[in-house]
PDB file of N, CA and C in Angstrom:
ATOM      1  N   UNK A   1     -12.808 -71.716  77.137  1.00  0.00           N
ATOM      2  CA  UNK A   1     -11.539 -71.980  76.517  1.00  0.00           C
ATOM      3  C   UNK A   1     -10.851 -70.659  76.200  1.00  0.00           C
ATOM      4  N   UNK A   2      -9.771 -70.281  76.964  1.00  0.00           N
ATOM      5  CA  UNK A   2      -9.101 -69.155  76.611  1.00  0.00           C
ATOM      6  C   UNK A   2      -8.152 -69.587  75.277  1.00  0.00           C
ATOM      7  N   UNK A   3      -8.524 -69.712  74.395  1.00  0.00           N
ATOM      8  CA  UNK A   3      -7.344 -69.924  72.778  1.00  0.00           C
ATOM      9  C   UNK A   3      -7.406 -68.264  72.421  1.00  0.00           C
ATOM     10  N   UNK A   4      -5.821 -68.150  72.337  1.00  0.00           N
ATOM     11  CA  UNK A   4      -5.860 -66.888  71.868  1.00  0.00           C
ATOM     12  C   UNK A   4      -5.713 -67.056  70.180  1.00  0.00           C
ATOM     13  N   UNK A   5      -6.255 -65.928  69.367  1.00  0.00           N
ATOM     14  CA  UNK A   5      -6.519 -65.761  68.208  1.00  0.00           C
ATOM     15  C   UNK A   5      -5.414 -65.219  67.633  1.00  0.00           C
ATOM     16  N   UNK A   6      -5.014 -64.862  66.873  1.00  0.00           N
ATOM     17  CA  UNK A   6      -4.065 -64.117  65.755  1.00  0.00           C
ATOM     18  C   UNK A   6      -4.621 -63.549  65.092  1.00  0.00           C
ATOM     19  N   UNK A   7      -4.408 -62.178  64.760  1.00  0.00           N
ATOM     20  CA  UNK A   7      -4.831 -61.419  63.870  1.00  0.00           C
ATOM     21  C   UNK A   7      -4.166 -61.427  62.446  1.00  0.00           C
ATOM     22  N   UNK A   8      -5.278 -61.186  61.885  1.00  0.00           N
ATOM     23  CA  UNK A   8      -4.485 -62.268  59.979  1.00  0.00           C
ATOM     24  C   UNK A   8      -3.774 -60.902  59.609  1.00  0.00           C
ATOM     25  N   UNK A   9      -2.772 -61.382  59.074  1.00  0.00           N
ATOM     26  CA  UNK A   9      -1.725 -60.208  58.364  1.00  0.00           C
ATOM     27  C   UNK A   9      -1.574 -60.537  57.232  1.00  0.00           C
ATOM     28  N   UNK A  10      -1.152 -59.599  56.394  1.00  0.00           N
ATOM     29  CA  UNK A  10      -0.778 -59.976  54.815  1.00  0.00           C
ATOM     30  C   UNK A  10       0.206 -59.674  54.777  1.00  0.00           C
ATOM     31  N   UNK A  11       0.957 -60.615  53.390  1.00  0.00           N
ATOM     32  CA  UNK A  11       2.195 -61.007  52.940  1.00  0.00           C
ATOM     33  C   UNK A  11       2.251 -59.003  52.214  1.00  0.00           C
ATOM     34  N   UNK A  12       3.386 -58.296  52.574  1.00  0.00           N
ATOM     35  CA  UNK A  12       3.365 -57.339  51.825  1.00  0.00           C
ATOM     36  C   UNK A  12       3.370 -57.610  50.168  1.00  0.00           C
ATOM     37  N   UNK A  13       2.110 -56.892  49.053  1.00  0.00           N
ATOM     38  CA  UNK A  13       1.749 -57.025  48.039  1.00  0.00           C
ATOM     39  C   UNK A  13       1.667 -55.404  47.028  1.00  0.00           C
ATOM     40  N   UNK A  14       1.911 -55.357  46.317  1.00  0.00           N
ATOM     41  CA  UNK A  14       2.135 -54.303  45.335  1.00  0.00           C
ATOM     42  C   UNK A  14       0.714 -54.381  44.280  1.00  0.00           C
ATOM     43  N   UNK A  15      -0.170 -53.210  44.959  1.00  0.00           N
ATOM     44  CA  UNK A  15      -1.580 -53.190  43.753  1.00  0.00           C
ATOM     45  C   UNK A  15      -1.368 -51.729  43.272  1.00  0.00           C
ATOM     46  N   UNK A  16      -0.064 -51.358  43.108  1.00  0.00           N
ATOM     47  CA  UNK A  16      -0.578 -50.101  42.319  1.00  0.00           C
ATOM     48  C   UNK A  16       1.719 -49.827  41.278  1.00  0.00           C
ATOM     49  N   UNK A  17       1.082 -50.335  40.432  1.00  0.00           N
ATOM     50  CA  UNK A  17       2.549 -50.092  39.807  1.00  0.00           C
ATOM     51  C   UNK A  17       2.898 -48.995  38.533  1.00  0.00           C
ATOM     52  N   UNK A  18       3.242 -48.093  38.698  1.00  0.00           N
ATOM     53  CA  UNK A  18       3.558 -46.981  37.700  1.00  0.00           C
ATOM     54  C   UNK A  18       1.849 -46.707  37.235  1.00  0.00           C
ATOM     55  N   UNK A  19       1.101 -46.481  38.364  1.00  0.00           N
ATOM     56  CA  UNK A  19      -0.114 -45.839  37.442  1.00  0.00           C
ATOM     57  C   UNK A  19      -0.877 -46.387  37.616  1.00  0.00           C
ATOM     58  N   UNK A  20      -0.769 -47.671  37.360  1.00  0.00           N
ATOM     59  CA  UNK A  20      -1.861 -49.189  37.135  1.00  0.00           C
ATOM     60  C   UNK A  20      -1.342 -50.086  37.979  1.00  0.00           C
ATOM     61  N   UNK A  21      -3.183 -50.251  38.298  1.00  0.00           N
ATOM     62  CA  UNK A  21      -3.523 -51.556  39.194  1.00  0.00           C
ATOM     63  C   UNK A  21      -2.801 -53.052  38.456  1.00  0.00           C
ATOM     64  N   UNK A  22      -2.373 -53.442  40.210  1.00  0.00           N
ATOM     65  CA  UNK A  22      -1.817 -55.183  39.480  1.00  0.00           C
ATOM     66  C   UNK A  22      -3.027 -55.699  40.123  1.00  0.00           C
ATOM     67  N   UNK A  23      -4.161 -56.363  38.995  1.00  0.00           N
ATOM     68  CA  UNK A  23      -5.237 -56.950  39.384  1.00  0.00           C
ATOM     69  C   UNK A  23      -4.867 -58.031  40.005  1.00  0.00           C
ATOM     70  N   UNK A  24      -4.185 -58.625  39.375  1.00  0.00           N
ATOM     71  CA  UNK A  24      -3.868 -60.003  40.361  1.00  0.00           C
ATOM     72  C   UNK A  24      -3.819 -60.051  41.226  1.00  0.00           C
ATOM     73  N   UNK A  25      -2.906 -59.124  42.048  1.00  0.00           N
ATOM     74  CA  UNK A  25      -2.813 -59.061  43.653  1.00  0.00           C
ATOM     75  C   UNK A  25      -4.254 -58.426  44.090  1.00  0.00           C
ATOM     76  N   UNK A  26      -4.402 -57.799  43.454  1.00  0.00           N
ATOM     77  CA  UNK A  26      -5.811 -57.090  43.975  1.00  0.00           C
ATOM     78  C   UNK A  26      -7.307 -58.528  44.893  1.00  0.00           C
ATOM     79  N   UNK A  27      -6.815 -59.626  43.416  1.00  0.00           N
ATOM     80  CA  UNK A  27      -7.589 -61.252  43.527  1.00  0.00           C
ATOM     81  C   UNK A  27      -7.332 -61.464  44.435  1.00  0.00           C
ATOM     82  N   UNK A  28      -6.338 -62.165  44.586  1.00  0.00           N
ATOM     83  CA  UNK A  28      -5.048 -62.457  45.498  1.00  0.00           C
ATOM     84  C   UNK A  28      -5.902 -62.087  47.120  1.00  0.00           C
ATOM     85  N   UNK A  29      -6.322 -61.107  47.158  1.00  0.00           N
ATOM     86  CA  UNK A  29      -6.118 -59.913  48.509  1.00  0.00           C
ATOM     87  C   UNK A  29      -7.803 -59.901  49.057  1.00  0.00           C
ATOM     88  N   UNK A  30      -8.799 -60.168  47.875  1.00  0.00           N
ATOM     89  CA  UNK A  30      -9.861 -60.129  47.909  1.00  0.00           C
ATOM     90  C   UNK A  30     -10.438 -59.006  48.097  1.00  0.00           C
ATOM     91  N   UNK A  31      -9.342 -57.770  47.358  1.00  0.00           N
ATOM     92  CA  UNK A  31     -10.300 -56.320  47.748  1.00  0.00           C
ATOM     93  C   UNK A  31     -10.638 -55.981  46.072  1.00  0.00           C
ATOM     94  N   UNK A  32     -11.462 -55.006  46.155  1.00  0.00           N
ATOM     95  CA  UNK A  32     -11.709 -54.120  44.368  1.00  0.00           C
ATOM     96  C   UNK A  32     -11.159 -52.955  44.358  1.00  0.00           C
ATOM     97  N   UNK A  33     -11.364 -52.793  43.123  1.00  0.00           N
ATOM     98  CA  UNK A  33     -10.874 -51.318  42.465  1.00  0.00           C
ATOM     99  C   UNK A  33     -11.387 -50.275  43.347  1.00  0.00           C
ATOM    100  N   UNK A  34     -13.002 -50.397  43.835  1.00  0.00           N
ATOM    101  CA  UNK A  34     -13.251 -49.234  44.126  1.00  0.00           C
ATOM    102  C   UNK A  34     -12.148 -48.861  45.567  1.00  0.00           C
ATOM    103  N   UNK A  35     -12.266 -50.052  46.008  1.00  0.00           N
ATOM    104  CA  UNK A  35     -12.062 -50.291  47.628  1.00  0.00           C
ATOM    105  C   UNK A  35     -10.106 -49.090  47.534  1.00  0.00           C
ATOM    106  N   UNK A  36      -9.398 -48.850  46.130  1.00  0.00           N
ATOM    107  CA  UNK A  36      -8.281 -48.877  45.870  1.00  0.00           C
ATOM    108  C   UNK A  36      -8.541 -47.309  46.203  1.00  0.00           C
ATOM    109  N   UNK A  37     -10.026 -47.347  44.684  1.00  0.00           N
ATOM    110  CA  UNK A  37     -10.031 -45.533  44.271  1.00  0.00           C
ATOM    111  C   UNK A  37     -10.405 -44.927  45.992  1.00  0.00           C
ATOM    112  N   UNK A  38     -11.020 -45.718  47.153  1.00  0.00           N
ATOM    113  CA  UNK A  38     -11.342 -45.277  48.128  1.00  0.00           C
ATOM    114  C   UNK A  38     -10.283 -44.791  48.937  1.00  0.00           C
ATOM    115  N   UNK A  39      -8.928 -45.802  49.277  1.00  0.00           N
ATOM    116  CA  UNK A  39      -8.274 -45.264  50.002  1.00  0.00           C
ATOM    117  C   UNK A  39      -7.190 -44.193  49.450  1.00  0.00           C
ATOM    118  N   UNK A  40      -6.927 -44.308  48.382  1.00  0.00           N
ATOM    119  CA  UNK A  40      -6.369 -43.240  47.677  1.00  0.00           C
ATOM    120  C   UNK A  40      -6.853 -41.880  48.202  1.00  0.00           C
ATOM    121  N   UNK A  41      -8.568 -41.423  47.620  1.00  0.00           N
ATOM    122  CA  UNK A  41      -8.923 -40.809  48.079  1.00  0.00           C
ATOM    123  C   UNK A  41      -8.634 -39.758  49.516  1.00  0.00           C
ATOM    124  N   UNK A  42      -8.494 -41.004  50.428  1.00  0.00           N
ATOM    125  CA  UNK A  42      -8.420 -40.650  51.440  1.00  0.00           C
ATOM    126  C   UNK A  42      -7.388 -40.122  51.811  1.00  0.00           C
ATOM    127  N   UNK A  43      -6.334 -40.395  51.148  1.00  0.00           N
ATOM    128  CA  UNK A  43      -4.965 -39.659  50.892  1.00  0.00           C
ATOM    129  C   UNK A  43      -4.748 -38.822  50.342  1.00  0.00           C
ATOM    130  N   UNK A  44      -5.875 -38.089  50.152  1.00  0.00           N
ATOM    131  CA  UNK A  44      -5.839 -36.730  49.054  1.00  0.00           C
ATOM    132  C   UNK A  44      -5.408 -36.575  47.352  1.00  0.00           C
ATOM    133  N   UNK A  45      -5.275 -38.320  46.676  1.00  0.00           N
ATOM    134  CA  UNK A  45      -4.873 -38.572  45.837  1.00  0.00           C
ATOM    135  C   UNK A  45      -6.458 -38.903  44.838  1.00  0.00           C
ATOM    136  N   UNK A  46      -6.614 -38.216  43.952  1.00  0.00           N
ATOM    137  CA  UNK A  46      -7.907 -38.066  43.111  1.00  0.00           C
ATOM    138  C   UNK A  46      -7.592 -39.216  41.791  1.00  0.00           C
ATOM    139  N   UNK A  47      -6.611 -39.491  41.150  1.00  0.00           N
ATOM    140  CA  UNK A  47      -6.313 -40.587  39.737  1.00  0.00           C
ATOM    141  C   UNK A  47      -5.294 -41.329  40.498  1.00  0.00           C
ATOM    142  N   UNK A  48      -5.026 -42.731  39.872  1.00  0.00           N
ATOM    143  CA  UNK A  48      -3.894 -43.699  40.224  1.00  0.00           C
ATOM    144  C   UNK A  48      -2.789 -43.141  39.435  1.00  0.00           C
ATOM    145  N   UNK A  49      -3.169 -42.551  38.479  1.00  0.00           N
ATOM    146  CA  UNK A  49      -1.929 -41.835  37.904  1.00  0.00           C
ATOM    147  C   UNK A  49      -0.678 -41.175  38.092  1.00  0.00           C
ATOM    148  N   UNK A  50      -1.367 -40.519  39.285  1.00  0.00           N
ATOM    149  CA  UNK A  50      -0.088 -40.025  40.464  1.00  0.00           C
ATOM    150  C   UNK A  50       0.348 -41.021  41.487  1.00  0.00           C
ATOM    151  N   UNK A  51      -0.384 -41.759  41.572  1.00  0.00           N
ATOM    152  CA  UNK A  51       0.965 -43.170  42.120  1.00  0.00           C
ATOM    153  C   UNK A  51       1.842 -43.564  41.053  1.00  0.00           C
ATOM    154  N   UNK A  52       3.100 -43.353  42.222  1.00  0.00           N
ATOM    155  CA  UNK A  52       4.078 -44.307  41.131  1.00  0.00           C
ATOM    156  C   UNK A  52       4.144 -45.781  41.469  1.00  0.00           C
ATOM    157  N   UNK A  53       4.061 -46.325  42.862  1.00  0.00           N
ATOM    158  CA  UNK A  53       4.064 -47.617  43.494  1.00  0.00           C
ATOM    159  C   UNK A  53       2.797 -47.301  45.279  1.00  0.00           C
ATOM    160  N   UNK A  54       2.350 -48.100  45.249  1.00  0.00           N
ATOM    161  CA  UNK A  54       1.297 -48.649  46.505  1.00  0.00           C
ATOM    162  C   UNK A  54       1.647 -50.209  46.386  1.00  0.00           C
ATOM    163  N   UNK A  55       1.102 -50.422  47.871  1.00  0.00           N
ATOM    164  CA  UNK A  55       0.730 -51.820  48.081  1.00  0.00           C
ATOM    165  C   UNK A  55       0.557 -52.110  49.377  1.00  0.00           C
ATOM    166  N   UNK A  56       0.396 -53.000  49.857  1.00  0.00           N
ATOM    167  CA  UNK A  56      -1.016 -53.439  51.001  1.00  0.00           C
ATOM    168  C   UNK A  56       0.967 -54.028  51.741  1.00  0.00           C
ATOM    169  N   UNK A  57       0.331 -53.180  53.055  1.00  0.00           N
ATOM    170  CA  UNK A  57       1.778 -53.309  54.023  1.00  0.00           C
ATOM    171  C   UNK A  57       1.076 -54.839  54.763  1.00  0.00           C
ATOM    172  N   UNK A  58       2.434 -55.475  55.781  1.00  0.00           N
ATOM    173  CA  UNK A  58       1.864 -56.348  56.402  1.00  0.00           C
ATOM    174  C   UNK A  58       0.644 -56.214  57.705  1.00  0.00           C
ATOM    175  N   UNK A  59       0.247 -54.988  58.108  1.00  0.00           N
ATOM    176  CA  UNK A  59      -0.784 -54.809  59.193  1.00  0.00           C
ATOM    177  C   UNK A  59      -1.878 -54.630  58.468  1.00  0.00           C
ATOM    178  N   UNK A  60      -1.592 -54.802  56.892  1.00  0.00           N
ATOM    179  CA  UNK A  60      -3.100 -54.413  56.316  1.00  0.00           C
ATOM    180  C   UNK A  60      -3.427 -53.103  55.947  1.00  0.00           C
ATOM    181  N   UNK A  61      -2.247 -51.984  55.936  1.00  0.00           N
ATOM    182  CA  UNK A  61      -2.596 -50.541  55.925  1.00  0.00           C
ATOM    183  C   UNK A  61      -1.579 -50.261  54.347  1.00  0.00           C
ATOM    184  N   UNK A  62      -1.923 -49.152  53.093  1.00  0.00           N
ATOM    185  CA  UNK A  62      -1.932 -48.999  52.480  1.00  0.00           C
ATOM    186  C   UNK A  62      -0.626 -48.149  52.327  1.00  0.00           C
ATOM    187  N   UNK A  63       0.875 -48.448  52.157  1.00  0.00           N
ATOM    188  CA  UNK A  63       1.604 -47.939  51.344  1.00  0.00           C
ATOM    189  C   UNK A  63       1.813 -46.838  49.976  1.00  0.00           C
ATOM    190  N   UNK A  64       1.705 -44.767  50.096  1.00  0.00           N
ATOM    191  CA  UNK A  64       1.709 -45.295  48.660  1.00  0.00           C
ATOM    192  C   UNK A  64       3.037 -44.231  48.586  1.00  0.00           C
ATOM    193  N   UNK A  65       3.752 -44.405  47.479  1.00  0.00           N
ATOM    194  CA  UNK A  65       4.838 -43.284  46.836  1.00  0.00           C
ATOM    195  C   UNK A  65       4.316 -42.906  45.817  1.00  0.00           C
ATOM    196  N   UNK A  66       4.289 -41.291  45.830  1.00  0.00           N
ATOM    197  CA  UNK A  66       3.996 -40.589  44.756  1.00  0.00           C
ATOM    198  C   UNK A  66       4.546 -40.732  43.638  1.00  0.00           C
TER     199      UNK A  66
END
């Protein structure tokens, strides 16, 4: 059976607002904190503090403004 699949996308969501995590969406999304402090990281960003806004784009890849 050739059924082609879809790859799941997310509704664009906001988990990082002036500083602080919006847990809800975080629920919502089914990821954790660490999974947050991880990609930050990876952005050369060490505290959420220096985000002013993030959030989970629709391909699933991480938005953030300083």
């Amino acid at each position: 059976m050739n059924i082609p699949t879809s790859t799941f996308t997310y509704l664009p969501s906001e988990i990082i607002s002036d500083g602080k995590i919006v847990k809800k969406n975080l629920i919502e999304l089914n990821l954790t904190e660490k999974w947050v402090h991880d990609e930050l990281k990876k952005h050369g960003i060490q505290t959420m503090q220096e985000v002013f806004y993030a959030e989970i784009q629709k391909d699933g890849s991480l938005f953030i403004n300083k």
